[in-house]
Amino acid sequence: LDELRESDFMDPEGPTCNWAHFEGRAGNVEALRSAMRRYREAGVTVSLELEKLDESLDSLEDEADVVLYSKERAERDGYRDPVKFLARKASDFCKRGQAQKIMTCAWGEHGAAACAVEDLTIMILRAGALKTEVLDTVGAGDSFNGAFVSALASGDDGGNDGALGRALRVACHVAGQKVGRVGFSG
């Protein structure tokens, strides 16, 4: 399929929309940036998956409220631990004056980490992976990301560690369930 153009994205002022999710793709960075800005200006929460390693995507992270990084991107930047990677990202966002940001980085069988920057205060949480027999990893990252965004969007405060902790636990659980089955049925 061709990469999406800016005109392919619905008008954020149109039908009720409170969250827009984007996947970083190198073929249409400027169209993504423009659409992300339009959504944020309309008061829509914007999330961005950065899985691909292309450096042209790096600048898109500033346009999102929520950034979902892949393990491969962290490793590309020299990190072997999601907490250290997110701590560095959080510090960079703070230096650029971005006082509100949520990030996550899934780390396969080693679980995942999530980070919130709020008024230049940084909170990082870590969750373990669901223990299960691994049958099929295809789609585990997308399952993690979808569950994370869905849990955040639900607005449930999640108890002691808040919505961020709940979203992280739900995402790890859903991804663990996915790798324990072949395909997507059930």
mmCIF file of C-alpha atoms in Angstrom, residues 71-171:
data_model
loop_
_atom_site.group_PDB
_atom_site.id
_atom_site.type_symbol
_atom_site.label_atom_id
_atom_site.label_comp_id
_atom_site.label_asym_id
_atom_site.label_seq_id
_atom_site.Cartn_x
_atom_site.Cartn_y
_atom_site.Cartn_z
ATOM 1 C CA LYS A 71 13.231 -2.633 22.013
ATOM 2 C CA GLU A 72 15.061 -2.394 18.694
ATOM 3 C CA ARG A 73 14.996 1.427 18.788
ATOM 4 C CA ALA A 74 16.415 1.406 22.317
ATOM 5 C CA GLU A 75 19.152 -0.989 21.217
ATOM 6 C CA ARG A 76 19.841 1.186 18.164
ATOM 7 C CA ASP A 77 20.601 3.995 20.611
ATOM 8 C CA GLY A 78 22.946 1.759 22.643
ATOM 9 C CA TYR A 79 20.597 0.734 25.483
ATOM 10 C CA ARG A 80 20.199 -2.767 26.915
ATOM 11 C CA ASP A 81 17.533 -1.872 29.461
ATOM 12 C CA PRO A 82 14.157 -0.147 28.920
ATOM 13 C CA VAL A 83 14.319 1.804 32.191
ATOM 14 C CA LYS A 84 17.627 3.457 31.312
ATOM 15 C CA PHE A 85 16.403 4.154 27.795
ATOM 16 C CA LEU A 86 13.182 5.804 29.019
ATOM 17 C CA ALA A 87 15.053 7.758 31.692
ATOM 18 C CA ARG A 88 17.258 9.232 28.972
ATOM 19 C CA LYS A 89 14.264 10.003 26.753
ATOM 20 C CA ALA A 90 12.456 11.660 29.685
ATOM 21 C CA SER A 91 15.496 13.791 30.447
ATOM 22 C CA ASP A 92 15.721 14.830 26.794
ATOM 23 C CA PHE A 93 12.020 15.803 26.714
ATOM 24 C CA CYS A 94 12.447 17.865 29.887
ATOM 25 C CA LYS A 95 15.472 19.651 28.398
ATOM 26 C CA ARG A 96 13.323 20.539 25.381
ATOM 27 C CA GLY A 97 10.644 21.956 27.694
ATOM 28 C CA GLN A 98 8.096 19.183 27.130
ATOM 29 C CA ALA A 99 6.567 18.953 30.588
ATOM 30 C CA GLN A 100 3.925 16.325 29.733
ATOM 31 C CA LYS A 101 4.787 13.011 28.058
ATOM 32 C CA ILE A 102 4.064 9.297 28.489
ATOM 33 C CA MET A 103 6.368 6.654 27.055
ATOM 34 C CA THR A 104 6.729 2.918 27.075
ATOM 35 C CA CYS A 105 9.227 0.382 25.806
ATOM 36 C CA ALA A 106 8.395 -3.329 25.632
ATOM 37 C CA TRP A 107 11.292 -5.723 26.189
ATOM 38 C CA GLY A 108 9.850 -9.106 25.210
ATOM 39 C CA GLU A 109 10.274 -11.863 27.777
ATOM 40 C CA HIS A 110 11.756 -9.320 30.189
ATOM 41 C CA GLY A 111 8.537 -7.324 30.438
ATOM 42 C CA ALA A 112 8.367 -3.611 29.781
ATOM 43 C CA ALA A 113 8.843 -0.187 31.294
ATOM 44 C CA ALA A 114 6.706 2.932 31.178
ATOM 45 C CA CYS A 115 7.521 6.521 32.008
ATOM 46 C CA ALA A 116 5.501 9.642 32.674
ATOM 47 C CA VAL A 117 6.867 13.165 32.593
ATOM 48 C CA GLU A 118 4.525 15.538 34.383
ATOM 49 C CA ASP A 119 5.529 19.120 35.109
ATOM 50 C CA LEU A 120 9.151 18.041 34.668
ATOM 51 C CA THR A 121 8.784 15.272 37.299
ATOM 52 C CA ILE A 122 9.752 11.835 35.959
ATOM 53 C CA MET A 123 8.169 8.567 37.107
ATOM 54 C CA ILE A 124 9.338 5.229 35.667
ATOM 55 C CA LEU A 125 7.660 1.884 36.293
ATOM 56 C CA ARG A 126 8.620 -1.619 35.267
ATOM 57 C CA ALA A 127 6.442 -4.723 34.865
ATOM 58 C CA GLY A 128 7.422 -8.317 34.231
ATOM 59 C CA ALA A 129 6.219 -10.428 31.349
ATOM 60 C CA LEU A 130 3.367 -12.874 31.757
ATOM 61 C CA LYS A 131 4.879 -16.334 32.198
ATOM 62 C CA THR A 132 3.599 -18.496 29.367
ATOM 63 C CA GLU A 133 4.812 -20.983 26.791
ATOM 64 C CA VAL A 134 5.858 -18.956 23.752
ATOM 65 C CA LEU A 135 4.123 -20.275 20.644
ATOM 66 C CA ASP A 136 3.982 -17.281 18.291
ATOM 67 C CA THR A 137 5.475 -13.812 18.774
ATOM 68 C CA VAL A 138 4.004 -12.262 15.610
ATOM 69 C CA GLY A 139 1.779 -9.391 16.692
ATOM 70 C CA ALA A 140 2.934 -9.337 20.310
ATOM 71 C CA GLY A 141 4.238 -5.778 19.999
ATOM 72 C CA ASP A 142 1.038 -4.535 18.396
ATOM 73 C CA SER A 143 -0.968 -6.363 21.083
ATOM 74 C CA PHE A 144 1.129 -4.661 23.770
ATOM 75 C CA ASN A 145 0.730 -1.224 22.176
ATOM 76 C CA GLY A 146 -3.004 -1.570 21.601
ATOM 77 C CA ALA A 147 -3.590 -2.718 25.168
ATOM 78 C CA PHE A 148 -1.408 0.086 26.571
ATOM 79 C CA VAL A 149 -3.243 2.803 24.623
ATOM 80 C CA SER A 150 -6.647 1.300 25.395
ATOM 81 C CA ALA A 151 -5.919 1.109 29.117
ATOM 82 C CA LEU A 152 -4.625 4.696 29.200
ATOM 83 C CA ALA A 153 -7.614 5.951 27.245
ATOM 84 C CA SER A 154 -10.050 4.257 29.644
ATOM 85 C CA GLY A 155 -9.123 6.809 32.307
ATOM 86 C CA ASP A 156 -9.097 4.249 35.162
ATOM 87 C CA ASP A 157 -6.668 5.487 37.807
ATOM 88 C CA GLY A 158 -5.415 1.937 38.445
ATOM 89 C CA GLY A 159 -4.839 2.194 42.190
ATOM 90 C CA ASN A 160 -1.484 2.855 43.851
ATOM 91 C CA ASP A 161 0.632 3.361 40.745
ATOM 92 C CA GLY A 162 -2.096 5.127 38.766
ATOM 93 C CA ALA A 163 -3.232 4.815 35.200
ATOM 94 C CA LEU A 164 0.338 4.376 33.956
ATOM 95 C CA GLY A 165 0.935 1.329 36.135
ATOM 96 C CA ARG A 166 -2.412 -0.183 35.184
ATOM 97 C CA ALA A 167 -1.757 0.370 31.471
ATOM 98 C CA LEU A 168 1.683 -1.225 31.765
ATOM 99 C CA ARG A 169 0.344 -4.291 33.606
ATOM 100 C CA VAL A 170 -2.557 -4.739 31.174
ATOM 101 C CA ALA A 171 -0.259 -4.401 28.155
#
